[in-house]
Amino acid sequence: MADIWQDSGVVAPSRAENDLKIHSSGEAGIIHVWPGRAHIAGHHYYLDSATTLPVAANTSGAPRTDLVVLRLDRAANSISLAVRQGTPGNPPAKPQPDRGWNSPEIVLGYATVPNGTNSVPAGSVEDARDLIGQRIRVGETPTDFPPGALVYKPSTQSWHGSRSATAVKLATESEGDVRWAARSHSHGAPFSWGGLTMLRSFDMGTNFWMRNGPVVTVALGAGFLGTGTPVPADTVLASIPAAIRPFWSVPAAGYLRSYSSGESHGAALAEVTSDGYVKFVDASTQFGSWRYLWFSCTYVIVA
């Protein structure tokens, strides 16, 4: 049951670490494995010191690529390092790990043995470890943790992604709600973003289009820089590529927020026209000005 709690793989923050990494200096008949930890099918493995594995001689007439694995034997209730011999050839075929129930394996790396020898040149080793994380970390300094770590900072109720020397703020928690961290920046008009050509000035947003066969989805989320005056109907917000324009105008449901005289919000309506424009049509509440809006629509076109 423990395999539900943790994926199988080598416990290491990145490939820059040497945990259970294979390497060779060209010695005859062996390949080296650094110490480290791993989880395999709910079982924990710990190699506390470096070790070597035997490499069989290759007399086939062609190079051979072997696979180094960590193997669980359920019948014997044991975990061991092992080498799977590959099929010689030009190029040699890489062997596949056992993914079955009785003796599942996780990949550590590949070692290519030239013809007529039993040694692996230093440049013929490929690191192919399946890496797994170390769960969520908790701390006040996200940069203290390895790259890729997900860190919760209690003092600010925020989530961070560690990049060693720097950390990226991902989201904040407020009264049980998680709010994604804003990434605001400004653009003049026109400019292209996510395949859409924006014809108004916006200071943030998530704008894209996506096509799956004849089904097209267009989404526009942005903050408008203009303030102090109402937004006229039929204001053109963006244009879309010709390849995904509808054959007739289609409505786009929207949501609008304003801070002109206290916060107000309500439904809004836009449309995607057959000539390829996204237009603001109307809002359920007449705003003196608006700052943020979101529109999306999905429609079918003929290929």
GROMACS .gro file of C-alpha atoms in nm:
model
  303
    1MET     CA    1   0.000   0.000   0.000
    2ALA     CA    2   0.296   0.230   0.061
    3ASP     CA    3   0.351   0.263  -0.315
    4ILE     CA    4   0.044   0.491  -0.316
    5TRP     CA    5   0.223   0.741  -0.092
    6GLN     CA    6   0.547   0.775  -0.290
    7ASP     CA    7   0.645   0.730  -0.653
    8SER     CA    8   0.927   0.494  -0.748
    9GLY     CA    9   1.264   0.650  -0.826
   10VAL     CA   10   1.592   0.784  -0.693
   11VAL     CA   11   1.561   1.042  -0.415
   12ALA     CA   12   1.759   1.339  -0.550
   13PRO     CA   13   1.674   1.706  -0.612
   14SER     CA   14   1.838   1.715  -0.957
   15ARG     CA   15   2.070   1.526  -1.192
   16ALA     CA   16   2.357   1.741  -1.063
   17GLU     CA   17   2.355   1.523  -0.749
   18ASN     CA   18   2.537   1.187  -0.741
   19ASP     CA   19   2.273   0.981  -0.556
   20LEU     CA   20   2.282   0.626  -0.705
   21LYS     CA   21   2.450   0.766  -1.017
   22ILE     CA   22   2.653   0.526  -1.230
   23HIS     CA   23   3.000   0.621  -1.356
   24SER     CA   24   3.309   0.460  -1.504
   25SER     CA   25   3.680   0.529  -1.528
   26GLY     CA   26   3.737   0.258  -1.788
   27GLU     CA   27   3.845  -0.019  -1.550
   28ALA     CA   28   3.808  -0.374  -1.677
   29GLY     CA   29   3.499  -0.566  -1.574
   30ILE     CA   30   3.326  -0.314  -1.345
   31ILE     CA   31   3.102  -0.009  -1.334
   32HIS     CA   32   3.068   0.217  -1.029
   33VAL     CA   33   2.753   0.330  -0.843
   34TRP     CA   34   2.753   0.619  -0.597
   35PRO     CA   35   2.566   0.583  -0.264
   36GLY     CA   36   2.213   0.712  -0.232
   37ARG     CA   37   1.847   0.642  -0.155
   38ALA     CA   38   1.550   0.530  -0.362
   39HIS     CA   39   1.189   0.420  -0.336
   40ILE     CA   40   1.065   0.128  -0.540
   41ALA     CA   41   0.705   0.003  -0.529
   42GLY     CA   42   0.658   0.130  -0.174
   43HIS     CA   43   0.992  -0.004  -0.043
   44HIS     CA   44   1.283   0.213   0.071
   45TYR     CA   45   1.641   0.143  -0.040
   46TYR     CA   46   1.961   0.291   0.101
   47LEU     CA   47   2.313   0.233  -0.031
   48ASP     CA   48   2.545   0.378   0.233
   49SER     CA   49   2.875   0.351   0.041
   50ALA     CA   50   2.990   0.339  -0.320
   51THR     CA   51   2.993  -0.001  -0.486
   52THR     CA   52   3.073  -0.169  -0.817
   53LEU     CA   53   2.883  -0.403  -1.047
   54PRO     CA   54   3.030  -0.662  -1.286
   55VAL     CA   55   3.038  -0.594  -1.661
   56ALA     CA   56   3.043  -0.899  -1.891
   57ALA     CA   57   3.292  -0.920  -2.176
   58ASN     CA   58   3.163  -0.830  -2.522
   59THR     CA   59   3.286  -1.062  -2.798
   60SER     CA   60   2.989  -1.017  -3.031
   61GLY     CA   61   3.160  -0.810  -3.299
   62ALA     CA   62   2.944  -0.501  -3.230
   63PRO     CA   63   2.900  -0.259  -2.936
   64ARG     CA   64   2.657  -0.354  -2.659
   65THR     CA   65   2.458  -0.124  -2.430
   66ASP     CA   66   2.377  -0.260  -2.084
   67LEU     CA   67   2.114  -0.129  -1.846
   68VAL     CA   68   2.190  -0.069  -1.475
   69VAL     CA   69   1.878  -0.103  -1.258
   70LEU     CA   70   1.759  -0.120  -0.901
   71ARG     CA   71   1.545  -0.435  -0.870
   72LEU     CA   72   1.285  -0.539  -0.614
   73ASP     CA   73   1.240  -0.914  -0.564
   74ARG     CA   74   0.904  -0.954  -0.391
   75ALA     CA   75   0.947  -1.327  -0.332
   76ALA     CA   76   1.281  -1.281  -0.157
   77ASN     CA   77   1.176  -0.948  -0.002
   78SER     CA   78   1.502  -0.789  -0.118
   79ILE     CA   79   1.626  -0.495  -0.327
   80SER     CA   80   1.949  -0.515  -0.525
   81LEU     CA   81   2.150  -0.343  -0.797
   82ALA     CA   82   2.172  -0.535  -1.123
   83VAL     CA   83   2.299  -0.513  -1.481
   84ARG     CA   84   2.079  -0.617  -1.775
   85GLN     CA   85   2.282  -0.705  -2.084
   86GLY     CA   86   2.166  -0.543  -2.404
   87THR     CA   87   2.158  -0.672  -2.762
   88PRO     CA   88   2.476  -0.587  -2.960
   89GLY     CA   89   2.436  -0.398  -3.285
   90ASN     CA   90   2.509  -0.085  -3.485
   91PRO     CA   91   2.355   0.093  -3.308
   92PRO     CA   92   2.306  -0.136  -3.007
   93ALA     CA   93   1.953  -0.186  -2.872
   94LYS     CA   94   1.891  -0.058  -2.521
   95PRO     CA   95   1.729  -0.317  -2.290
   96GLN     CA   96   1.404  -0.226  -2.116
   97PRO     CA   97   1.345  -0.244  -1.737
   98ASP     CA   98   1.104  -0.495  -1.588
   99ARG     CA   99   0.782  -0.313  -1.489
  100GLY     CA  100   0.599  -0.626  -1.371
  101TRP     CA  101   0.468  -0.704  -1.023
  102ASN     CA  102   0.711  -0.979  -0.917
  103SER     CA  103   1.041  -0.798  -0.980
  104PRO     CA  104   0.989  -0.432  -1.079
  105GLU     CA  105   1.295  -0.225  -1.167
  106ILE     CA  106   1.384   0.144  -1.179
  107VAL     CA  107   1.641   0.271  -1.427
  108LEU     CA  108   1.975   0.413  -1.309
  109GLY     CA  109   2.162   0.440  -1.638
  110TYR     CA  110   2.309   0.284  -1.951
  111ALA     CA  111   2.669   0.169  -2.011
  112THR     CA  112   2.801   0.089  -2.359
  113VAL     CA  113   3.065  -0.186  -2.385
  114PRO     CA  114   3.273  -0.174  -2.707
  115ASN     CA  115   3.340  -0.495  -2.897
  116GLY     CA  116   3.635  -0.701  -2.776
  117THR     CA  117   3.647  -0.568  -2.422
  118ASN     CA  118   3.479  -0.589  -2.081
  119SER     CA  119   3.534  -0.225  -1.987
  120VAL     CA  120   3.311   0.081  -2.020
  121PRO     CA  121   3.483   0.400  -2.141
  122ALA     CA  122   3.416   0.705  -1.922
  123GLY     CA  123   3.229   0.878  -2.203
  124SER     CA  124   3.001   0.579  -2.269
  125VAL     CA  125   2.784   0.613  -1.958
  126GLU     CA  126   2.436   0.768  -1.974
  127ASP     CA  127   2.263   0.890  -1.657
  128ALA     CA  128   1.896   0.788  -1.689
  129ARG     CA  129   1.779   0.793  -1.327
  130ASP     CA  130   1.409   0.831  -1.255
  131LEU     CA  131   1.416   1.112  -0.995
  132ILE     CA  132   1.151   1.175  -0.733
  133GLY     CA  133   1.103   1.474  -0.501
  134GLN     CA  134   1.121   1.495  -0.128
  135ARG     CA  135   0.766   1.609  -0.053
  136ILE     CA  136   0.664   1.959   0.054
  137ARG     CA  137   0.916   2.158   0.260
  138VAL     CA  138   0.826   2.411   0.531
  139GLY     CA  139   1.056   2.703   0.609
  140GLU     CA  140   1.098   3.079   0.618
  141THR     CA  141   1.380   3.089   0.360
  142PRO     CA  142   1.281   2.906   0.039
  143THR     CA  143   1.631   2.949  -0.108
  144ASP     CA  144   1.769   2.717   0.163
  145PHE     CA  145   1.613   2.418  -0.016
  146PRO     CA  146   1.731   2.226  -0.326
  147PRO     CA  147   1.622   2.334  -0.677
  148GLY     CA  148   1.271   2.215  -0.760
  149ALA     CA  149   1.152   2.196  -0.399
  150LEU     CA  150   0.798   2.315  -0.319
  151VAL     CA  151   0.822   2.528  -0.004
  152TYR     CA  152   0.548   2.662   0.225
  153LYS     CA  153   0.641   2.982   0.414
  154PRO     CA  154   0.423   3.005   0.729
  155SER     CA  155   0.486   3.372   0.811
  156THR     CA  156   0.335   3.492   0.483
  157GLN     CA  157   0.109   3.192   0.413
  158SER     CA  158   0.266   3.159   0.070
  159TRP     CA  159   0.396   2.885  -0.160
  160HIS     CA  160   0.734   2.911  -0.331
  161GLY     CA  161   0.934   2.714  -0.587
  162SER     CA  162   1.304   2.695  -0.501
  163ARG     CA  163   1.572   2.774  -0.758
  164SER     CA  164   1.864   2.761  -0.508
  165ALA     CA  165   1.995   3.120  -0.529
  166THR     CA  166   1.645   3.252  -0.600
  167ALA     CA  167   1.286   3.142  -0.534
  168VAL     CA  168   0.963   3.203  -0.725
  169LYS     CA  169   0.650   3.297  -0.534
  170LEU     CA  170   0.370   3.075  -0.665
  171ALA     CA  171   0.061   3.152  -0.459
  172THR     CA  172  -0.066   3.303  -0.135
  173GLU     CA  173  -0.324   3.169   0.108
  174SER     CA  174  -0.592   3.397   0.253
  175GLU     CA  175  -0.873   3.272   0.478
  176GLY     CA  176  -0.863   2.929   0.320
  177ASP     CA  177  -0.849   3.052  -0.041
  178VAL     CA  178  -0.538   3.011  -0.253
  179ARG     CA  179  -0.461   3.308  -0.480
  180TRP     CA  180  -0.200   3.277  -0.751
  181ALA     CA  181   0.074   3.535  -0.743
  182ALA     CA  182   0.027   3.812  -1.003
  183ARG     CA  183   0.284   3.865  -1.276
  184SER     CA  184   0.200   4.219  -1.392
  185HIS     CA  185   0.368   4.404  -1.674
  186SER     CA  186   0.267   4.660  -1.936
  187HIS     CA  187   0.226   4.654  -2.313
  188GLY     CA  188   0.136   4.923  -2.559
  189ALA     CA  189  -0.083   4.849  -2.858
  190PRO     CA  190  -0.076   4.669  -3.088
  191PHE     CA  191   0.122   4.365  -2.971
  192SER     CA  192   0.098   3.988  -3.013
  193TRP     CA  193   0.044   3.757  -2.719
  194GLY     CA  194  -0.049   3.388  -2.719
  195GLY     CA  195  -0.138   3.398  -3.089
  196LEU     CA  196  -0.373   3.697  -3.048
  197THR     CA  197  -0.296   4.050  -3.165
  198MET     CA  198  -0.400   4.286  -2.887
  199LEU     CA  199  -0.529   4.620  -3.021
  200ARG     CA  200  -0.572   4.796  -2.686
  201SER     CA  201  -0.315   4.867  -2.413
  202PHE     CA  202  -0.320   4.612  -2.133
  203ASP     CA  203  -0.111   4.576  -1.819
  204MET     CA  204  -0.157   4.203  -1.746
  205GLY     CA  205  -0.339   3.904  -1.881
  206THR     CA  206  -0.363   3.549  -2.003
  207ASN     CA  207  -0.455   3.547  -2.371
  208PHE     CA  208  -0.451   3.245  -2.599
  209TRP     CA  209  -0.634   3.042  -2.858
  210MET     CA  210  -0.644   2.664  -2.892
  211ARG     CA  211  -0.776   2.441  -3.170
  212ASN     CA  212  -0.866   2.071  -3.142
  213GLY     CA  213  -0.991   1.959  -3.481
  214PRO     CA  214  -1.285   2.184  -3.573
  215VAL     CA  215  -1.330   2.310  -3.213
  216VAL     CA  216  -1.167   2.644  -3.129
  217THR     CA  217  -1.137   2.809  -2.787
  218VAL     CA  218  -1.040   3.176  -2.756
  219ALA     CA  219  -0.966   3.327  -2.414
  220LEU     CA  220  -0.878   3.684  -2.322
  221GLY     CA  221  -0.797   3.803  -1.972
  222ALA     CA  222  -0.648   4.146  -1.920
  223GLY     CA  223  -0.639   4.470  -1.728
  224PHE     CA  224  -0.722   4.779  -1.932
  225LEU     CA  225  -0.504   5.083  -1.875
  226GLY     CA  226  -0.771   5.342  -1.952
  227THR     CA  227  -0.957   5.490  -1.654
  228GLY     CA  228  -1.205   5.767  -1.588
  229THR     CA  229  -1.430   5.724  -1.892
  230PRO     CA  230  -1.685   5.459  -1.986
  231VAL     CA  231  -1.578   5.189  -2.227
  232PRO     CA  232  -1.771   5.235  -2.552
  233ALA     CA  233  -1.965   4.947  -2.699
  234ASP     CA  234  -1.803   4.780  -3.001
  235THR     CA  235  -1.455   4.855  -2.867
  236VAL     CA  236  -1.217   4.624  -3.056
  237LEU     CA  237  -0.991   4.441  -2.813
  238ALA     CA  238  -0.796   4.196  -3.026
  239SER     CA  239  -0.772   4.020  -3.361
  240ILE     CA  240  -0.731   3.645  -3.414
  241PRO     CA  241  -0.548   3.446  -3.684
  242ALA     CA  242  -0.737   3.390  -4.009
  243ALA     CA  243  -0.710   3.011  -3.974
  244ILE     CA  244  -0.941   3.007  -3.670
  245ARG     CA  245  -1.192   3.280  -3.753
  246PRO     CA  246  -1.559   3.175  -3.729
  247PHE     CA  247  -1.793   3.190  -4.028
  248TRP     CA  248  -2.033   3.407  -3.829
  249SER     CA  249  -2.009   3.616  -3.513
  250VAL     CA  250  -2.013   3.414  -3.191
  251PRO     CA  251  -2.078   3.549  -2.839
  252ALA     CA  252  -1.811   3.542  -2.570
  253ALA     CA  253  -1.919   3.534  -2.206
  254GLY     CA  254  -1.724   3.766  -1.981
  255TYR     CA  255  -1.670   3.906  -1.635
  256LEU     CA  256  -1.584   4.266  -1.554
  257ARG     CA  257  -1.448   4.443  -1.245
  258SER     CA  258  -1.417   4.816  -1.182
  259TYR     CA  259  -1.248   5.031  -0.918
  260SER     CA  260  -1.361   5.370  -1.046
  261SER     CA  261  -1.583   5.450  -0.745
  262GLY     CA  262  -1.544   5.156  -0.513
  263GLU     CA  263  -1.527   4.800  -0.634
  264SER     CA  264  -1.809   4.679  -0.859
  265HIS     CA  265  -1.837   4.383  -1.087
  266GLY     CA  266  -2.076   4.199  -1.313
  267ALA     CA  267  -2.128   4.001  -1.631
  268ALA     CA  268  -2.003   4.135  -1.961
  269LEU     CA  269  -2.048   4.039  -2.324
  270ALA     CA  270  -1.804   4.029  -2.613
  271GLU     CA  271  -1.814   3.868  -2.955
  272VAL     CA  272  -1.570   3.708  -3.196
  273THR     CA  273  -1.660   3.832  -3.541
  274SER     CA  274  -1.628   3.659  -3.875
  275ASP     CA  275  -1.368   3.914  -3.982
  276GLY     CA  276  -1.147   3.809  -3.692
  277TYR     CA  277  -1.199   4.066  -3.417
  278VAL     CA  278  -1.280   4.033  -3.049
  279LYS     CA  279  -1.516   4.318  -2.955
  280PHE     CA  280  -1.642   4.443  -2.621
  281VAL     CA  281  -2.023   4.465  -2.657
  282ASP     CA  282  -2.185   4.556  -2.328
  283ALA     CA  283  -2.189   4.501  -1.952
  284SER     CA  284  -2.475   4.428  -1.715
  285THR     CA  285  -2.369   4.732  -1.508
  286GLN     CA  286  -2.263   5.064  -1.658
  287PHE     CA  287  -1.915   5.126  -1.526
  288GLY     CA  288  -1.757   5.468  -1.513
  289SER     CA  289  -1.436   5.289  -1.605
  290TRP     CA  290  -1.302   4.938  -1.577
  291ARG     CA  291  -0.973   4.777  -1.495
  292TYR     CA  292  -1.002   4.402  -1.534
  293LEU     CA  293  -1.200   4.179  -1.767
  294TRP     CA  294  -1.206   3.818  -1.877
  295PHE     CA  295  -1.370   3.674  -2.188
  296SER     CA  296  -1.379   3.325  -2.334
  297CYS     CA  297  -1.575   3.141  -2.601
  298THR     CA  298  -1.570   2.808  -2.782
  299TYR     CA  299  -1.704   2.750  -3.132
  300VAL     CA  300  -1.685   2.505  -3.422
  301ILE     CA  301  -1.533   2.584  -3.761
  302VAL     CA  302  -1.522   2.380  -4.081
  303ALA     CA  303  -1.173   2.259  -4.163
   0.00000   0.00000   0.00000
